[in-house]
Structure formats: C-alpha cells, structure tokens
mmCIF file of C-alpha atoms in Angstrom:
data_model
loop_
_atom_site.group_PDB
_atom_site.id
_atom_site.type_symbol
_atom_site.label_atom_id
_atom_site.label_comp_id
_atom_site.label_asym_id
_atom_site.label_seq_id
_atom_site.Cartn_x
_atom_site.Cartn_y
_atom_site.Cartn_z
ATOM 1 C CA UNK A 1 14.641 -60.508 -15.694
ATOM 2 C CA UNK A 2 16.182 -57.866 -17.611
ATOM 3 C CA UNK A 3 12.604 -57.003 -19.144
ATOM 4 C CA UNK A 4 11.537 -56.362 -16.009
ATOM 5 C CA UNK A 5 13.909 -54.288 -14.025
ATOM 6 C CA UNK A 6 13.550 -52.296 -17.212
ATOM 7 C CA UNK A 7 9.868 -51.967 -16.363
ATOM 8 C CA UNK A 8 10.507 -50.869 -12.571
ATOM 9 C CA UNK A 9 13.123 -48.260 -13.636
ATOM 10 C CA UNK A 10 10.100 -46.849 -16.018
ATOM 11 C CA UNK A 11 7.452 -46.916 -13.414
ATOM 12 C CA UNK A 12 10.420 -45.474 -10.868
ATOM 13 C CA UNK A 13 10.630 -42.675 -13.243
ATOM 14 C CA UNK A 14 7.231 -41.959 -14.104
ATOM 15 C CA UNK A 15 6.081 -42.099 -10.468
ATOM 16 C CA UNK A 16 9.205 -39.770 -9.307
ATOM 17 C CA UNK A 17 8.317 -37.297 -11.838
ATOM 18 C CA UNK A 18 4.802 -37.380 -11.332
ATOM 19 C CA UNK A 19 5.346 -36.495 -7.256
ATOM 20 C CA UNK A 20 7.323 -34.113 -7.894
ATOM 21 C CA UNK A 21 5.196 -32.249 -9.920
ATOM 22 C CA UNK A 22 1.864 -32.796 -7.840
ATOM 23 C CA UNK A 23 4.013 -31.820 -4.562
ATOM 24 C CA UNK A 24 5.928 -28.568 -6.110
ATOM 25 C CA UNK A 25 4.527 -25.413 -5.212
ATOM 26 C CA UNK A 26 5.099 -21.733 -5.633
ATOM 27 C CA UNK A 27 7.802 -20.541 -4.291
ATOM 28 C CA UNK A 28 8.556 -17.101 -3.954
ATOM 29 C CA UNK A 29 11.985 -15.518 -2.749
ATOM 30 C CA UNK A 30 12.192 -14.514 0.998
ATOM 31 C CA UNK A 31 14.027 -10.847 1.461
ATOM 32 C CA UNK A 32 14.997 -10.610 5.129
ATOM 33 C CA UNK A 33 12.701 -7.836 5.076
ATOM 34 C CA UNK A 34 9.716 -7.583 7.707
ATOM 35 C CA UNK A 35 7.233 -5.823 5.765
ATOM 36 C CA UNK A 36 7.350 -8.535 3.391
ATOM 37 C CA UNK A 37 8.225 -6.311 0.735
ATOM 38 C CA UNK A 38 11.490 -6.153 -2.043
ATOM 39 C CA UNK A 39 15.143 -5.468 -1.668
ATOM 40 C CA UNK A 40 16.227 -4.302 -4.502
ATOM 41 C CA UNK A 41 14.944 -3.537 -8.140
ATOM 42 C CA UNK A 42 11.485 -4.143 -7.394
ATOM 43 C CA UNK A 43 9.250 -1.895 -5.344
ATOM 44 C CA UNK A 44 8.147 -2.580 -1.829
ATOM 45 C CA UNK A 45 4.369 -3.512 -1.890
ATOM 46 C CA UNK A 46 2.561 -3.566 1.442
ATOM 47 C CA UNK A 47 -0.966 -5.314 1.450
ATOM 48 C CA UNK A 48 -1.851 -5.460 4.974
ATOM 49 C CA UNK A 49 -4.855 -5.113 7.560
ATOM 50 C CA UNK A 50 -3.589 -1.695 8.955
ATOM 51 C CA UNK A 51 -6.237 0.834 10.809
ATOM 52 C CA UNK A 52 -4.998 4.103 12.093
ATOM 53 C CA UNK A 53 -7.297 7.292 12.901
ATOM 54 C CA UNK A 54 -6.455 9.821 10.635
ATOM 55 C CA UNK A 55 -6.013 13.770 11.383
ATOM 56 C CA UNK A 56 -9.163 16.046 9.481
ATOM 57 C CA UNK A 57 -6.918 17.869 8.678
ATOM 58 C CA UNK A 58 -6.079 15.383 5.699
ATOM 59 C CA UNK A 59 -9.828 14.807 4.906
ATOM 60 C CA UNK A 60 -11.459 18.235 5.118
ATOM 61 C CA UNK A 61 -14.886 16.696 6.927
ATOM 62 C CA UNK A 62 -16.435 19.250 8.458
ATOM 63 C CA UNK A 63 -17.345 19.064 11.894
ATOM 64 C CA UNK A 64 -17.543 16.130 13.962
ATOM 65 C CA UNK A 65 -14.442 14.375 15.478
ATOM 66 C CA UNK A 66 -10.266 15.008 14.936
ATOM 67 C CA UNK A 67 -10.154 12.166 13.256
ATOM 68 C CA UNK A 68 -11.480 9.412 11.398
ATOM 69 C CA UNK A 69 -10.651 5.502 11.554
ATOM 70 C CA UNK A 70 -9.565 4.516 7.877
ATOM 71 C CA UNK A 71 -7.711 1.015 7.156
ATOM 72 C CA UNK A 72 -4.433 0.753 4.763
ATOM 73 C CA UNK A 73 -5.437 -0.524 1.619
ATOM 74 C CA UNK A 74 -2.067 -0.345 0.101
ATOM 75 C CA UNK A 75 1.528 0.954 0.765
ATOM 76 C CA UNK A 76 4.060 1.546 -1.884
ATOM 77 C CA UNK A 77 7.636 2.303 -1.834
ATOM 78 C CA UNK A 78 10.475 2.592 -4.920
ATOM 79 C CA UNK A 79 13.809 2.064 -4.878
ATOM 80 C CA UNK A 80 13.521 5.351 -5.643
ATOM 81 C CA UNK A 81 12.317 6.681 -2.841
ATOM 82 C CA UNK A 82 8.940 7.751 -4.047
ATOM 83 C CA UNK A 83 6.169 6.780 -1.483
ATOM 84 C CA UNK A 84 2.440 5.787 -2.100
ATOM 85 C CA UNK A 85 0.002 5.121 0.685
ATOM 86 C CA UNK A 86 -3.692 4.688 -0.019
ATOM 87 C CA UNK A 87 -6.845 4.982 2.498
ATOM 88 C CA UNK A 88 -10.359 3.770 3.352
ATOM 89 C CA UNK A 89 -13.017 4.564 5.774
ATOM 90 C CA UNK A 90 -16.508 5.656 5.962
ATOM 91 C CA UNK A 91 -17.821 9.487 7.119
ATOM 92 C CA UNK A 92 -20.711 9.795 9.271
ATOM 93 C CA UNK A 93 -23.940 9.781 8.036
ATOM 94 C CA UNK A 94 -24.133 13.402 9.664
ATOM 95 C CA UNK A 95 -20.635 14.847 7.906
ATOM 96 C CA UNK A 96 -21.595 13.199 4.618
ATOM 97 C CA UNK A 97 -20.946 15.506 1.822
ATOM 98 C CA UNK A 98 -24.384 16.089 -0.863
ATOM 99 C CA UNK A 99 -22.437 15.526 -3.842
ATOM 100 C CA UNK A 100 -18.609 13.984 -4.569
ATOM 101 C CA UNK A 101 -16.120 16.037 -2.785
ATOM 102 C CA UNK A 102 -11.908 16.107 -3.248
ATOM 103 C CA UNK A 103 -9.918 17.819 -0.987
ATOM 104 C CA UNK A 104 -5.897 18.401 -1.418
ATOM 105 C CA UNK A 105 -3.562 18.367 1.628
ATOM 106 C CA UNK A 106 -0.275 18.143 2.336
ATOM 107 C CA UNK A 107 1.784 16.137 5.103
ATOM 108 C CA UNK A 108 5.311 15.489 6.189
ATOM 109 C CA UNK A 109 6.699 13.068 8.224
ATOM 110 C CA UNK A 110 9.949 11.193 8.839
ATOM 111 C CA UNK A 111 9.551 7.345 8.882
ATOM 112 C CA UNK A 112 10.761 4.656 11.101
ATOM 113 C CA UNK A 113 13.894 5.006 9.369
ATOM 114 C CA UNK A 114 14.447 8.716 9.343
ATOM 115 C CA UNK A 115 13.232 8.895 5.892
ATOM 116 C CA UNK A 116 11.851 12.367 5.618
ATOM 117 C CA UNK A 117 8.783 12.207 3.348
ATOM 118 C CA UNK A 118 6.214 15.604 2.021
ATOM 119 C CA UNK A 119 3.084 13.708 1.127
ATOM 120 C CA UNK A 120 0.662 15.192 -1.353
ATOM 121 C CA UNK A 121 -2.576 14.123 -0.311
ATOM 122 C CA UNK A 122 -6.138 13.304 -2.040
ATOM 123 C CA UNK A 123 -9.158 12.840 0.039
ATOM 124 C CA UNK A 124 -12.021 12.074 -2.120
ATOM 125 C CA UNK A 125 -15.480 11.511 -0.064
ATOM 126 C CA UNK A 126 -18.612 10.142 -2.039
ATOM 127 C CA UNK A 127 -22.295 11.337 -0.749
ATOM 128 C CA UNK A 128 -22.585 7.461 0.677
ATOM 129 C CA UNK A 129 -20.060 8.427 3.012
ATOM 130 C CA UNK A 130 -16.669 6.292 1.476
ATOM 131 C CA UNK A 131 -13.650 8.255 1.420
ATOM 132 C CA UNK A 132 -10.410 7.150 -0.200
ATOM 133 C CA UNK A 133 -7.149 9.402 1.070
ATOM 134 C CA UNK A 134 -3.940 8.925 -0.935
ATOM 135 C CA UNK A 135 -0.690 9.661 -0.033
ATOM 136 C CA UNK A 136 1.856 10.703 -2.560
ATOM 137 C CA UNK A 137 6.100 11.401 -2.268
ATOM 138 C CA UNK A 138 7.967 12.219 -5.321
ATOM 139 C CA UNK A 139 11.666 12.452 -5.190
ATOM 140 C CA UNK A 140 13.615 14.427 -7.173
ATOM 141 C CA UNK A 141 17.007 13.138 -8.904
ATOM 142 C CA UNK A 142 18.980 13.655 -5.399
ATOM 143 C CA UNK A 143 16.059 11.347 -3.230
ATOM 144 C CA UNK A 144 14.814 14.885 -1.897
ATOM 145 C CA UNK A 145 10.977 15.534 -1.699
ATOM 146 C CA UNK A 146 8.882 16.741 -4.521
ATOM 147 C CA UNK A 147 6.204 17.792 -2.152
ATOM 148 C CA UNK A 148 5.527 21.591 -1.253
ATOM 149 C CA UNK A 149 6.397 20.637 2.185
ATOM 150 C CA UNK A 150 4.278 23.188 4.183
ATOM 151 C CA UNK A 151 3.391 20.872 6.786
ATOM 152 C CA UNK A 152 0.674 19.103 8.384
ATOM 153 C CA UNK A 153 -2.769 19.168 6.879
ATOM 154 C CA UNK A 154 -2.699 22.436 4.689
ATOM 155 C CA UNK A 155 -5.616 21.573 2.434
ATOM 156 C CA UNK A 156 -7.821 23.120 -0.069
ATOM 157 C CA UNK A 157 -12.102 22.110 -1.121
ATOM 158 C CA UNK A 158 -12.221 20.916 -4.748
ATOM 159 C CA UNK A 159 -16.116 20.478 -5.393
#
C-alpha cells in the first residue's frame, strides 16, 4: 500500500510537471499602451500594416502625382525622444529614376500628443522603381529637436 501511493505521488509529479511545461507559453508583459509599444526603459517599436500617401515633396519624383502611397515598415521612438519612421512604396514606371537616386528633406510636425518633431528625411529610389523614405528626430539634451527645422519638404538631389 505504501509502495504504491508512493508510485502515484511520482507519476502525480511527473505528469504535473510535464503539463506544465508542454502548456507554458511565451509570455510577454502588457504596457497599457495602444501602439503596443514600451513604457519605460525600452524603446517603443511599431511593426504595423500602415499606408499613408506621402507629400513629393519628401521624395523628390519628378512629375506625376502630389503624392505617393508608401506603407510603414517600421516606427521607432526612445525614451529619449528621438523618432525613427521608415517607408516603402513603388514609383511609376514613368517617374522611375535611370540610375539610384537619394534625395534629403526635411519635415516637422507635432504628433498626436503635441510632441513637436523636425524630421530629417532620406528618400532613396532604385531604377526598378522601390523607394525607401526615412524619417529621422534627434533630440538634444533638453528633448528639443536636432533637426534644421525649415519646414515641410525642403529637399535637395543627391545622384
């Protein structure tokens, strides 16, 4: 008798363990935040589907339309405050650059939480027709833009 309750305590055991470590699963921290990003040391990472026609005047394409239809690839914010936001979309087959093209920009805005940000921007557009825009903010040591804040789209050809 005692030999065998000794035996069903074992197999208890074992067989508790063992679901409990087939059923765990990775758990990761929820924030309260609705971006899905981190409160605070970490940096908020946004991966999301995101589309959003964006101004020429950040691209340099000549010709053609106001803007162009590019999707989010990734959004990064520090504690910090410095800002990252990155770009894709495809040109036209008839505003295709011959060769690799970059073109420098600047933008400012003020977020949804009257952050006031002075992007640096990179557009760089391959003869295939991919462009990749991104979106830099540096702050300084008092959270204040590194940017040369001159405003919306001031760019400059870099072939």
């Amino acid at each position: 008798m005692i030999f065998m309750n000794i035996i069903l305590q074992k197999i208890s055991v074992a067989l508790l363990f063992t679901g409990l470590t087939l059923g765990s699963t990775a758990v990761q921290a929820q924030t309260g935040n609705q971006e899905g990003g981190s409160k605070g040391k970490g940096a908020l990472v946004r991966k999301v589907d995101y589309t959003e026609c964006i101004t020429n005047s950040l691209l340099g394409i000549p010709g053609g339309s106001p803007c162009l239809t590019m999707s989010q690839e990734k959004y990064v914010l520090t504690p910090s405050g410095n800002a990252m936001s990155v770009w894709q979309g495809t040109v036209a087959a008839t505003a295709r650059p011959s060769k690799r093209r970059v073109y420098n920009s600047t933008w400012n805005e003020t977020d949804q939480r009257g952050v006031f940000h002075s992007y640096t921007t990179v557009a760089v557009t391959s003869s295939d027709g991919s462009i990749k825009l991104t979106l830099t903010d540096k702050k300084d040591a008092d959270g204040n833009s590194t940017g040369n804040g001159n405003g919306r789209g001031k760019g400059k050809d870099k072939m």
